[in-house]
Amino acid sequence: MNGSMMITLTVLALASAMFISGKVRSDLVAIGALIVLMLFDILTPAEALSGFSNSVVIMMVGLFVVGGGIFQTGLAKMVSSKMLQLAGTNETRMLIMIMVVTAVIGAFVSNTGTIAVMMPIVVSLAMSAKTNPGRLLMPLAFASSLGGMLTLIGTPPNLVIQEVLQEAGYEGVSFFTFTPIGLVSIVVGVAALLFLRRFLPKNEQDDDNPCNGRSIQELAQQYRLAQNLYRVQVGPLSPIHSKTLHELEIPSRYALNVIEIRRKISAKNQFFKTINQEVARSNTVIQEEDIMYVHGPFERVQAFAEDFDLTLLDHQVPENKQSSNAERYATEDVGIAEVLLTPTSSLIHRLIKESGFREKYRVNILGIHRKDQYLLHNLKEEKIRFGDAMLVQGAWKDIALLANEPDVVVVGQPIEESRKVTMDNKAPIAAGIMLLMVLLLITNFIPAVASVMIAAVLMIVFRCVRSMEDGYKTINWESVVLIGGMIPMSIAIEKTGAAALLSEGMVSLLGDYGPLVLLAGVYFTTSILTLFISNTACAVLLAPIALAAALQLGVSPYPFLFAVSVGASMCFASPFSTPPNALVMSAGRYRFSHYIKVGLPLQIVMGIVMVAVLPLFFQF
């Protein structure tokens, strides 16, 4: 063993120990390992940085943006709600359904592409079912790898052994030759994870930031907004046509508050925004077909509608109605928030109508929470008292500006809340982009990395992700740096001869004990190596060795080559061994120890089962 090999293995061992301890950030460990390997001239600077130009890393960046688009358009929520109807909130049924669906997709789409499609849906499903996403995301990642064994194109190692067999003069494998092995893998994987899930993060409340404030739905329910919001539409004969809200004096005459106007702007393409939403201001001019959102008692809204020949679009809402109708108050442009005033504010003891909230801050006050009371009507004549919590509605950008005022405290984070409001009108576009990406990945018409990057760019161009800045925010840079930093480690392992030494030594050691023991040796050697080098590189390295060992024993090479393919693909014990494992790490809030507790037993169990069943499918 030469010095370079010793240094490489030592760096690998130290990095693994730090990953397991979790005391140092994983991306910092990966970069530190790279620096050490460069300092000892084991890797050139170009080799050390090659991980960041690797197609897998670039794909990961694109997939985060694609996932952001699927989330922000509400597509994930729509699909997850359908899945929720099928599985209910039972965690066992959800886990089984997610793994089976993911495995089927993984049979035709790369495991990274499968995660891109499924991860936003699964996170949304978990949130809807009030389940910790960490309970489902690791099974999702593992299922994408299990599904790769169902078909010839499911994972690159399958194609590697196909090529090795054909070059050696043997008959290649067909598209579905792998299917029986894949089915066994999925059954074993699902059964094992139903037992091993006890080691996944528990369903605990997220108390990281207790000052985030209440959600939009909670605020709407708390202030009983559903019982006080009505819509009236302006007809062609209405006398309020072309008048400003200031001229109409609706608050003083009817004790009502007009909070929003929705106006049709285009009907040409239903995929794009057709309704303009704006907060009602004193200078807002009413136009024909405008829909006015009016806040106040039903009787007064009815009188207002009759006096001005308006069409009342809603009936009276019963008090026991549970729906909060929060979606009427919060869209991608407009939202609600709770605000407090500091003791030194000049607005304290002023009447609402004199506060200038609408004129100065461009927001409407919908209600006041004072001690145990909620004041919702005739607010203009109310004096603001210290300790009052006021529910305001306005454009998200105006609420965010209000938060910058020194005398005003906005409970929660308006910009963060605005990002939670989905752009449902863009969901068909996001679905089309996702379908295009899947078709490109299946057909291999262009390289996989190009397919993902095209999808990511289209998500931004068609505003499925709100802006380029939001696109950058969807990317988890820790995962990107972790994978980019660890990929060159495999170069060092191969370059120093450590991989060849381990693989050849293991096979030569076990060759005298019969084909079954040698098969186990090939499988577990592959399984260990794939923790540190990519599954494709692992298969390329070990497939010729497995073929030569089988020929030396005078037995069929098929079970040995399939052992290489399966062993290279079934890698669960490390977060950086496969892109899916890394992709779910941040969203599931996993530590390295979670992969050891759940992934390592699964990897061992899978190995034992595969060594037992491979000779049944492919005779020695």
Coordinates of C-alpha atoms in Angstrom, one line a residue:
M1 CA 0.0 0.0 0.0
N2 CA 1.6 3.3 -1.1
G3 CA 1.6 6.6 0.7
S4 CA -1.0 8.2 -1.5
M5 CA -3.4 5.3 -0.9
M6 CA -2.8 5.6 2.9
I7 CA -3.5 9.3 2.9
T8 CA -6.7 8.9 0.8
L9 CA -8.1 6.1 3.0
T10 CA -7.2 8.2 6.1
V11 CA -9.0 11.3 4.8
L12 CA -12.0 9.1 3.8
A13 CA -12.1 7.5 7.3
L14 CA -11.8 10.9 9.1
A15 CA -14.5 12.5 6.8
S16 CA -16.8 9.5 7.5
A17 CA -16.3 9.9 11.2
M18 CA -17.1 13.6 11.1
F19 CA -20.2 12.9 8.9
I20 CA -21.4 10.4 11.5
S21 CA -20.7 12.6 14.5
G22 CA -22.7 15.5 12.9
K23 CA -20.7 18.1 14.9
V24 CA -19.3 19.7 11.8
R25 CA -21.4 20.7 8.8
S26 CA -21.3 18.1 6.1
D27 CA -20.5 20.5 3.3
L28 CA -17.5 21.9 5.3
V29 CA -16.2 18.4 5.8
A30 CA -16.4 17.6 2.1
I31 CA -14.5 20.8 1.2
G32 CA -12.0 20.2 3.9
A33 CA -11.3 16.7 2.5
L34 CA -10.8 18.2 -1.0
I35 CA -8.3 20.7 0.3
V36 CA -6.2 18.0 2.1
L37 CA -6.2 15.8 -1.1
M38 CA -5.0 18.8 -3.1
L39 CA -2.3 19.7 -0.6
F40 CA -0.8 16.2 -0.7
D41 CA -0.9 16.3 -4.6
I42 CA -3.2 13.3 -4.7
L43 CA -5.7 15.4 -6.7
T44 CA -4.8 18.2 -9.1
P45 CA -6.9 21.4 -8.7
A46 CA -8.8 20.5 -11.8
E47 CA -9.6 17.0 -10.5
A48 CA -10.6 18.4 -7.1
L49 CA -13.0 20.9 -8.6
S50 CA -14.4 18.5 -11.2
G51 CA -17.2 17.5 -8.9
F52 CA -18.8 21.0 -9.3
S53 CA -19.0 20.6 -13.1
N54 CA -20.2 17.0 -12.8
S55 CA -23.6 16.5 -14.6
V56 CA -25.1 15.0 -11.4
V57 CA -24.4 18.3 -9.4
I58 CA -25.7 20.5 -12.2
M59 CA -28.8 18.2 -12.4
M60 CA -29.3 18.7 -8.7
V61 CA -29.3 22.5 -9.0
G62 CA -31.9 22.2 -11.8
L63 CA -34.0 19.7 -10.0
F64 CA -34.3 22.0 -6.9
V65 CA -35.7 24.8 -9.2
V66 CA -38.1 22.3 -10.9
G67 CA -39.3 21.2 -7.5
G68 CA -39.7 24.9 -6.4
G69 CA -42.0 25.4 -9.5
I70 CA -44.0 22.3 -8.7
F71 CA -44.5 23.6 -5.1
Q72 CA -45.1 27.3 -5.9
T73 CA -47.8 26.6 -8.5
G74 CA -49.7 24.3 -6.1
L75 CA -49.2 21.3 -8.5
A76 CA -47.6 19.4 -5.6
K77 CA -50.6 20.1 -3.4
M78 CA -53.1 19.1 -6.0
V79 CA -51.4 15.7 -6.7
S80 CA -50.7 15.1 -3.0
S81 CA -54.4 15.7 -2.2
K82 CA -55.4 13.0 -4.7
M83 CA -52.9 10.7 -3.1
L84 CA -54.2 11.6 0.4
Q85 CA -57.7 10.6 -0.7
L86 CA -56.3 7.2 -1.7
A87 CA -54.0 6.6 1.3
G88 CA -55.7 8.7 4.0
T89 CA -53.6 9.9 6.8
N90 CA -52.4 6.5 7.8
E91 CA -48.6 6.6 7.7
T92 CA -48.2 2.9 6.7
R93 CA -50.5 3.2 3.7
M94 CA -48.8 6.5 2.7
L95 CA -45.3 4.9 2.9
I96 CA -46.3 1.8 0.9
M97 CA -48.1 3.9 -1.8
I98 CA -45.2 6.4 -2.1
M99 CA -42.6 3.6 -2.4
V100 CA -44.6 1.6 -5.0
V101 CA -45.4 4.7 -7.2
T102 CA -41.8 6.0 -6.9
A103 CA -40.4 2.6 -7.9
V104 CA -42.6 2.4 -11.0
I105 CA -41.5 5.8 -12.1
G106 CA -37.9 4.9 -11.3
A107 CA -38.1 2.0 -13.7
F108 CA -38.3 4.4 -16.6
V109 CA -36.8 7.7 -15.3
S110 CA -33.4 8.2 -13.7
N111 CA -33.5 8.1 -9.9
T112 CA -32.6 11.8 -9.8
G113 CA -35.4 12.6 -12.2
T114 CA -37.8 10.5 -10.1
I115 CA -36.9 12.4 -7.0
A116 CA -37.5 15.7 -8.9
V117 CA -41.1 14.6 -9.7
M118 CA -42.0 13.0 -6.4
M119 CA -40.2 15.0 -3.6
P120 CA -42.4 18.2 -3.8
I121 CA -45.5 16.0 -3.9
V122 CA -44.4 13.9 -0.9
V123 CA -43.5 16.9 1.2
S124 CA -46.9 18.5 0.4
L125 CA -48.6 15.1 1.2
A126 CA -46.8 14.9 4.6
M127 CA -47.8 18.5 5.4
S128 CA -51.4 17.9 4.5
A129 CA -51.4 14.7 6.6
K130 CA -49.7 16.5 9.5
T131 CA -46.8 14.1 9.3
N132 CA -43.1 14.9 9.5
P133 CA -41.7 14.8 5.9
G134 CA -38.7 13.0 7.3
R135 CA -40.9 10.0 7.9
L136 CA -41.5 9.6 4.1
L137 CA -38.6 11.2 2.2
M138 CA -35.9 8.6 3.0
P139 CA -38.2 5.8 1.9
L140 CA -38.9 7.9 -1.3
A141 CA -35.1 8.1 -2.0
F142 CA -34.6 4.4 -1.4
A143 CA -37.6 3.5 -3.6
S144 CA -36.2 5.4 -6.5
S145 CA -33.1 3.2 -6.4
L146 CA -35.2 0.0 -5.9
G147 CA -37.3 0.9 -9.0
G148 CA -34.2 1.2 -11.1
M149 CA -33.8 -2.5 -11.0
L150 CA -37.1 -3.1 -12.8
T151 CA -35.9 -2.4 -16.3
L152 CA -32.7 -2.3 -18.4
I153 CA -32.7 1.5 -18.5
G154 CA -33.6 2.0 -14.9
T155 CA -30.1 2.6 -13.7
P156 CA -26.6 2.9 -15.4
P157 CA -25.1 -0.2 -13.9
N158 CA -27.7 -2.3 -15.7
L159 CA -26.4 -1.0 -19.0
V160 CA -22.8 -1.5 -17.9
I161 CA -23.2 -5.3 -17.4
Q162 CA -25.2 -5.5 -20.6
E163 CA -22.2 -4.1 -22.5
V164 CA -19.7 -6.3 -20.6
L165 CA -21.7 -9.5 -21.5
Q166 CA -22.0 -8.6 -25.2
E167 CA -18.3 -7.7 -25.5
A168 CA -17.5 -11.1 -24.0
G169 CA -19.6 -12.8 -26.6
Y170 CA -22.6 -13.6 -24.4
E171 CA -26.2 -12.9 -25.1
G172 CA -27.3 -9.5 -23.8
V173 CA -30.2 -9.1 -21.4
S174 CA -33.6 -7.9 -22.6
F175 CA -35.5 -4.8 -21.4
F176 CA -37.4 -6.7 -18.7
T177 CA -34.8 -9.3 -17.7
F178 CA -34.2 -7.3 -14.5
T179 CA -37.9 -7.2 -13.6
P180 CA -38.1 -10.3 -11.3
I181 CA -35.1 -9.0 -9.3
G182 CA -36.6 -5.5 -9.2
L183 CA -39.9 -6.9 -7.8
V184 CA -38.1 -8.8 -5.1
S185 CA -36.1 -5.7 -4.2
I186 CA -39.2 -3.6 -3.9
V187 CA -41.0 -6.2 -1.7
V188 CA -38.0 -6.5 0.6
G189 CA -37.4 -2.8 0.7
V190 CA -41.0 -1.9 1.6
A191 CA -41.1 -4.7 4.3
A192 CA -37.7 -3.7 5.8
L193 CA -38.6 0.1 5.9
L194 CA -41.9 -0.6 7.6
F195 CA -39.8 -2.0 10.4
L196 CA -36.8 0.4 10.2
R197 CA -38.9 3.6 10.0
R198 CA -38.9 3.6 13.9
F199 CA -35.4 5.2 13.5
L200 CA -36.6 8.0 11.2
P201 CA -37.4 11.5 12.7
K202 CA -40.4 11.5 14.9
N203 CA -43.6 13.5 14.3
E204 CA -42.6 16.5 16.5
Q205 CA -43.9 20.0 16.2
D206 CA -41.5 22.4 14.5
D207 CA -40.6 24.8 17.4
D208 CA -37.6 26.3 15.8
N209 CA -39.1 29.7 15.6
P210 CA -42.0 30.2 18.0
C211 CA -42.4 33.9 16.8
N212 CA -43.4 33.1 13.2
G213 CA -47.0 34.0 13.9
R214 CA -50.1 32.3 12.9
S215 CA -50.7 31.0 9.4
I216 CA -53.1 32.7 7.0
Q217 CA -55.7 30.0 7.5
E218 CA -55.4 30.4 11.3
L219 CA -55.8 34.1 11.2
A220 CA -58.8 33.9 8.9
Q221 CA -60.4 31.4 11.3
Q222 CA -59.5 33.4 14.4
Y223 CA -61.0 36.6 13.1
R224 CA -64.1 34.7 11.6
L225 CA -63.4 36.2 8.2
A226 CA -65.6 33.6 6.5
Q227 CA -68.7 35.0 8.1
N228 CA -68.0 38.6 7.1
L229 CA -66.7 38.5 3.5
Y230 CA -69.0 38.8 0.5
R231 CA -68.6 39.4 -3.2
V232 CA -70.7 41.8 -5.3
Q233 CA -70.4 42.3 -9.0
V234 CA -70.9 45.6 -10.8
G235 CA -73.4 45.3 -13.6
P236 CA -73.7 47.5 -16.8
L237 CA -76.6 49.5 -15.2
S238 CA -75.1 50.1 -11.8
P239 CA -74.8 53.8 -10.8
I240 CA -71.4 53.2 -9.2
H241 CA -69.9 52.6 -12.6
S242 CA -66.8 54.9 -13.2
K243 CA -66.9 56.4 -9.7
T244 CA -64.1 56.2 -7.1
L245 CA -64.5 54.5 -3.7
H246 CA -63.9 57.9 -2.1
E247 CA -66.9 59.4 -3.9
L248 CA -69.1 56.5 -2.8
E249 CA -68.4 56.8 1.0
I250 CA -69.3 53.1 1.5
P251 CA -67.8 52.8 5.0
S252 CA -69.7 55.8 6.4
R253 CA -73.0 55.1 4.7
Y254 CA -73.1 51.3 5.1
A255 CA -70.5 50.5 7.7
L256 CA -68.8 48.2 5.2
N257 CA -65.2 47.9 4.1
V258 CA -64.3 47.3 0.5
I259 CA -61.0 45.5 0.7
E260 CA -60.3 44.2 -2.8
I261 CA -61.3 44.6 -6.4
R262 CA -60.9 41.7 -8.9
R263 CA -61.0 42.7 -12.5
K264 CA -60.9 40.5 -15.7
I265 CA -57.9 41.5 -17.8
S266 CA -57.7 38.8 -20.5
A267 CA -59.7 35.7 -21.6
K268 CA -57.4 34.6 -24.4
N269 CA -55.3 32.0 -22.6
Q270 CA -56.6 30.3 -19.5
F271 CA -53.1 29.0 -18.7
F272 CA -52.1 32.6 -17.9
K273 CA -53.4 35.1 -15.3
T274 CA -56.8 36.4 -16.3
I275 CA -57.8 38.3 -13.2
N276 CA -56.1 41.3 -11.8
Q277 CA -56.3 41.6 -8.0
E278 CA -55.8 44.9 -6.3
V279 CA -56.3 46.3 -2.8
A280 CA -59.1 48.7 -2.8
R281 CA -57.9 52.3 -2.3
S282 CA -59.8 55.6 -2.1
N283 CA -58.9 56.5 -5.6
T284 CA -59.8 53.1 -7.1
V285 CA -62.3 53.6 -10.0
I286 CA -65.1 51.0 -10.2
Q287 CA -65.5 49.5 -13.7
E288 CA -68.2 47.2 -15.2
E289 CA -67.9 43.5 -14.3
D290 CA -65.6 44.3 -11.3
I291 CA -66.0 42.0 -8.4
M292 CA -65.8 43.9 -5.1
Y293 CA -64.8 42.0 -2.0
V294 CA -66.9 43.6 0.8
H295 CA -66.3 43.0 4.5
G296 CA -69.2 43.5 7.0
P297 CA -72.6 42.1 8.2
F298 CA -74.7 40.3 5.6
E299 CA -77.7 42.6 6.0
R300 CA -75.7 45.7 5.2
V301 CA -74.0 44.1 2.2
Q302 CA -77.4 43.1 0.9
A303 CA -78.7 46.7 1.3
F304 CA -75.6 48.0 -0.5
A305 CA -76.1 45.6 -3.4
E306 CA -79.8 46.5 -3.7
D307 CA -79.2 50.3 -3.6
F308 CA -76.6 50.2 -6.4
D309 CA -78.0 47.4 -8.5
L310 CA -75.1 45.0 -7.8
T311 CA -75.2 41.2 -8.1
L312 CA -74.6 39.5 -4.7
L313 CA -72.5 36.5 -5.5
D314 CA -72.6 34.9 -2.0
H315 CA -75.4 33.8 0.3
Q316 CA -75.2 34.4 4.1
V317 CA -72.7 32.0 5.6
P318 CA -73.9 30.1 8.7
E319 CA -71.9 30.7 11.9
N320 CA -71.1 27.0 12.3
K321 CA -69.5 26.8 8.8
Q322 CA -65.9 25.6 9.4
S323 CA -64.3 26.8 6.2
S324 CA -62.1 29.8 6.8
N325 CA -62.2 31.0 3.1
A326 CA -58.6 32.1 3.6
E327 CA -58.0 31.8 -0.1
R328 CA -60.2 34.8 -0.7
Y329 CA -57.9 37.0 1.4
A330 CA -54.6 35.6 0.3
T331 CA -53.3 35.2 -3.2
E332 CA -49.9 35.4 -4.8
D333 CA -50.2 39.2 -4.8
V334 CA -52.4 40.0 -1.8
G335 CA -52.3 38.7 1.7
I336 CA -53.2 39.3 5.4
A337 CA -51.1 39.7 8.5
E338 CA -51.4 40.7 12.1
V339 CA -49.7 43.9 13.3
L340 CA -49.0 45.4 16.7
L341 CA -48.0 49.0 17.6
T342 CA -45.1 49.9 19.9
P343 CA -45.9 51.9 23.1
T344 CA -44.4 55.1 21.5
S345 CA -46.4 54.9 18.3
S346 CA -48.2 58.2 17.5
L347 CA -51.2 56.1 16.2
I348 CA -52.2 55.0 19.7
H349 CA -55.5 56.7 20.9
R350 CA -56.3 57.7 17.3
L351 CA -59.4 56.7 15.5
I352 CA -58.9 54.1 12.8
K353 CA -60.3 56.6 10.2
E354 CA -57.6 59.1 11.2
S355 CA -54.8 56.6 11.3
G356 CA -54.0 56.8 7.6
F357 CA -53.4 53.1 7.3
R358 CA -55.1 52.9 3.9
E359 CA -53.6 56.2 2.6
K360 CA -50.1 55.9 4.0
Y361 CA -49.4 52.2 4.1
R362 CA -51.9 51.1 1.4
V363 CA -53.4 48.4 3.6
N364 CA -57.0 47.8 5.0
I365 CA -57.8 47.0 8.6
L366 CA -60.1 44.0 8.7
G367 CA -60.4 43.5 12.4
I368 CA -59.0 44.3 15.9
H369 CA -58.2 41.7 18.5
R370 CA -58.6 43.5 21.9
K371 CA -58.1 41.3 25.0
D372 CA -60.6 38.5 24.4
Q373 CA -62.8 40.4 21.9
Y374 CA -62.6 40.5 18.1
L375 CA -64.0 43.8 16.7
L376 CA -65.0 43.4 13.1
H377 CA -67.6 46.1 12.3
N378 CA -67.7 49.9 12.2
L379 CA -64.0 50.0 12.8
K380 CA -63.5 53.5 11.5
E381 CA -64.9 54.9 14.8
E382 CA -62.7 52.7 17.0
K383 CA -59.7 54.2 18.8
I384 CA -56.5 52.2 18.6
R385 CA -55.3 51.2 22.0
F386 CA -51.9 49.9 23.0
G387 CA -52.0 46.1 23.0
D388 CA -54.5 45.9 20.1
A389 CA -53.6 43.4 17.4
M390 CA -54.9 44.5 14.0
L391 CA -55.6 42.2 11.1
V392 CA -54.6 44.0 7.9
Q393 CA -54.9 43.1 4.3
G394 CA -52.9 44.5 1.4
A395 CA -50.3 43.7 -1.3
W396 CA -47.6 41.5 0.1
K397 CA -45.0 44.1 -0.8
D398 CA -46.9 46.8 1.1
I399 CA -47.2 44.5 4.2
A400 CA -43.4 43.9 4.0
L401 CA -42.8 47.7 3.8
L402 CA -45.1 48.1 6.8
A403 CA -42.8 45.7 8.7
N404 CA -40.0 48.2 8.2
E405 CA -41.8 51.0 10.1
P406 CA -40.2 51.6 13.5
D407 CA -43.5 51.9 15.4
V408 CA -45.2 48.9 13.8
V409 CA -44.5 45.2 14.5
V410 CA -45.8 42.7 11.9
V411 CA -46.3 39.3 13.5
G412 CA -44.6 36.7 11.3
Q413 CA -42.7 37.2 8.0
P414 CA -44.8 38.7 5.2
I415 CA -42.4 37.7 2.4
E416 CA -42.2 34.1 3.7
E417 CA -46.0 33.9 4.0
S418 CA -46.4 35.2 0.5
R419 CA -44.2 32.4 -0.8
K420 CA -46.6 29.9 0.8
V421 CA -49.5 31.1 -1.3
T422 CA -49.6 29.0 -4.4
M423 CA -50.0 30.3 -8.0
D424 CA -52.7 27.8 -8.9
N425 CA -53.3 29.3 -12.3
K426 CA -49.8 28.2 -13.3
A427 CA -50.3 24.6 -12.2
P428 CA -51.1 23.4 -15.8
I429 CA -47.9 25.0 -17.1
A430 CA -45.8 23.4 -14.4
A431 CA -47.5 20.0 -15.1
G432 CA -46.7 20.5 -18.8
I433 CA -43.0 21.3 -18.1
M434 CA -42.7 18.4 -15.7
L435 CA -44.2 16.0 -18.3
L436 CA -41.8 17.4 -21.0
M437 CA -38.9 16.7 -18.6
V438 CA -40.0 13.2 -17.9
L439 CA -40.5 12.4 -21.7
L440 CA -37.0 13.8 -22.4
L441 CA -35.5 11.7 -19.6
I442 CA -37.3 8.5 -20.8
T443 CA -36.4 8.9 -24.5
N444 CA -32.8 10.0 -23.9
F445 CA -33.3 12.4 -26.9
I446 CA -30.9 14.8 -25.3
P447 CA -28.6 14.3 -22.3
A448 CA -30.4 14.0 -18.9
V449 CA -28.7 17.1 -17.5
A450 CA -29.9 19.2 -20.5
S451 CA -33.5 17.9 -20.0
V452 CA -33.4 19.0 -16.3
M453 CA -31.9 22.4 -17.1
I454 CA -34.4 23.1 -19.8
A455 CA -37.2 22.3 -17.3
A456 CA -35.6 24.6 -14.7
V457 CA -35.3 27.5 -17.2
L458 CA -38.9 27.0 -18.4
M459 CA -40.1 27.1 -14.8
I460 CA -38.6 30.5 -14.4
V461 CA -39.5 31.9 -17.9
F462 CA -43.2 31.0 -17.4
R463 CA -43.1 32.3 -13.8
C464 CA -43.9 29.0 -12.2
V465 CA -41.1 30.1 -9.9
R466 CA -41.9 33.7 -9.0
S467 CA -38.5 35.2 -9.9
M468 CA -34.8 34.3 -10.6
E469 CA -34.1 35.2 -7.0
D470 CA -36.8 32.8 -5.8
G471 CA -35.2 30.2 -8.1
Y472 CA -31.9 30.6 -6.3
K473 CA -33.6 30.3 -2.9
T474 CA -35.1 26.9 -3.9
I475 CA -31.6 25.4 -4.2
N476 CA -30.2 23.7 -1.1
W477 CA -26.5 24.7 -1.5
E478 CA -25.4 22.5 1.3
S479 CA -26.4 19.4 -0.6
V480 CA -24.9 20.7 -3.8
V481 CA -21.5 21.4 -2.1
L482 CA -21.6 18.1 -0.3
I483 CA -22.0 16.1 -3.5
G484 CA -19.7 18.3 -5.5
G485 CA -17.0 17.9 -2.8
M486 CA -17.4 14.1 -2.4
I487 CA -17.4 13.1 -6.1
P488 CA -13.6 13.8 -6.5
M489 CA -13.0 11.5 -3.5
S490 CA -14.0 8.6 -5.9
I491 CA -11.3 9.9 -8.3
A492 CA -8.7 9.7 -5.5
I493 CA -9.8 6.2 -4.5
E494 CA -9.5 4.9 -8.1
K495 CA -6.3 6.9 -8.9
T496 CA -4.4 5.6 -5.9
G497 CA -5.4 2.0 -6.6
A498 CA -7.4 1.6 -3.4
A499 CA -10.6 0.4 -5.3
A500 CA -8.8 -2.1 -7.5
L501 CA -6.8 -3.5 -4.5
L502 CA -10.0 -4.0 -2.4
S503 CA -12.0 -5.6 -5.2
E504 CA -9.4 -7.9 -6.6
G505 CA -8.2 -9.0 -3.2
M506 CA -11.7 -9.8 -2.1
V507 CA -12.5 -11.9 -5.1
S508 CA -9.2 -13.8 -5.1
L509 CA -9.6 -14.5 -1.4
L510 CA -13.1 -16.1 -1.8
G511 CA -12.7 -17.8 -5.1
D512 CA -11.7 -21.1 -3.6
Y513 CA -14.9 -21.4 -1.5
G514 CA -17.3 -22.1 -4.3
P515 CA -19.6 -20.0 -6.5
L516 CA -22.1 -19.0 -3.8
V517 CA -19.4 -17.6 -1.5
L518 CA -17.7 -15.8 -4.4
L519 CA -21.1 -14.4 -5.4
A520 CA -21.5 -13.0 -1.9
G521 CA -18.0 -11.6 -2.1
V522 CA -18.7 -9.9 -5.4
Y523 CA -22.0 -8.5 -4.1
F524 CA -20.7 -7.1 -0.8
T525 CA -17.5 -5.8 -2.3
T526 CA -19.6 -3.8 -4.8
S527 CA -21.9 -2.8 -2.0
I528 CA -19.1 -1.4 0.1
L529 CA -17.3 0.4 -2.8
T530 CA -20.5 2.1 -4.0
L531 CA -20.6 3.9 -0.7
F532 CA -17.5 5.8 -1.8
I533 CA -17.6 5.9 -5.6
S534 CA -20.5 6.4 -8.1
N535 CA -22.6 3.3 -8.9
T536 CA -21.6 3.6 -12.6
A537 CA -17.9 3.8 -11.8
C538 CA -18.3 0.9 -9.4
A539 CA -20.0 -1.3 -12.0
V540 CA -17.4 -0.4 -14.6
L541 CA -14.6 -1.4 -12.2
L542 CA -16.1 -4.6 -10.9
A543 CA -18.0 -6.1 -13.9
P544 CA -14.8 -7.3 -15.7
I545 CA -13.4 -8.7 -12.4
A546 CA -16.7 -10.6 -11.7
L547 CA -16.7 -11.9 -15.3
A548 CA -13.1 -13.2 -15.1
A549 CA -13.8 -14.8 -11.7
A550 CA -16.8 -16.6 -13.0
L551 CA -14.9 -17.9 -16.0
Q552 CA -12.0 -19.0 -13.9
L553 CA -14.5 -21.1 -11.8
G554 CA -16.1 -22.4 -14.9
V555 CA -19.6 -21.1 -14.0
S556 CA -22.1 -18.8 -15.7
P557 CA -21.2 -15.1 -15.4
Y558 CA -24.8 -13.9 -15.3
P559 CA -25.4 -14.2 -11.6
F560 CA -22.1 -12.5 -10.8
L561 CA -22.7 -9.6 -13.2
F562 CA -26.2 -9.1 -11.9
A563 CA -24.7 -9.1 -8.4
V564 CA -22.5 -6.2 -9.5
S565 CA -25.4 -4.3 -11.0
V566 CA -27.7 -4.8 -8.0
G567 CA -24.9 -4.2 -5.4
A568 CA -23.9 -1.0 -7.2
S569 CA -27.5 0.3 -7.2
M570 CA -28.6 -0.7 -3.7
C571 CA -26.7 2.0 -1.7
F572 CA -28.5 3.4 1.3
A573 CA -26.0 3.8 4.1
S574 CA -24.6 7.2 3.2
P575 CA -26.2 10.5 2.2
F576 CA -23.6 11.3 -0.5
S577 CA -23.5 7.9 -2.2
T578 CA -26.4 8.6 -4.5
P579 CA -28.0 11.9 -5.6
P580 CA -31.5 10.9 -4.2
N581 CA -30.0 10.3 -0.8
A582 CA -28.4 13.7 -0.9
L583 CA -31.5 15.5 -2.3
V584 CA -33.8 14.4 0.5
M585 CA -31.2 15.1 3.3
S586 CA -32.1 18.8 3.9
A587 CA -35.9 18.5 3.3
G588 CA -36.1 15.5 5.7
R589 CA -33.7 17.2 8.2
Y590 CA -31.7 14.0 8.3
R591 CA -28.3 13.5 10.0
F592 CA -25.7 11.1 8.9
S593 CA -26.8 8.8 11.7
H594 CA -30.2 8.4 10.2
Y595 CA -28.7 6.8 7.1
I596 CA -26.6 4.5 9.3
K597 CA -29.6 3.4 11.4
V598 CA -32.0 2.9 8.5
G599 CA -29.9 2.6 5.3
L600 CA -27.2 0.3 6.6
P601 CA -29.5 -2.4 7.9
L602 CA -31.5 -2.2 4.6
Q603 CA -28.4 -2.5 2.6
I604 CA -27.3 -5.6 4.5
V605 CA -30.7 -7.2 4.4
M606 CA -30.9 -6.5 0.6
G607 CA -27.5 -8.1 0.1
I608 CA -28.4 -11.3 2.0
V609 CA -31.7 -11.6 0.0
M610 CA -30.0 -10.9 -3.3
V611 CA -27.2 -13.5 -2.8
A612 CA -29.9 -16.0 -2.0
V613 CA -32.3 -15.3 -4.9
L614 CA -29.9 -14.5 -7.8
P615 CA -28.9 -18.1 -8.3
L616 CA -32.6 -19.0 -8.5
F617 CA -33.1 -16.6 -11.4
F618 CA -29.7 -17.2 -13.1
Q619 CA -28.2 -20.7 -12.6
F620 CA -24.5 -21.1 -12.0

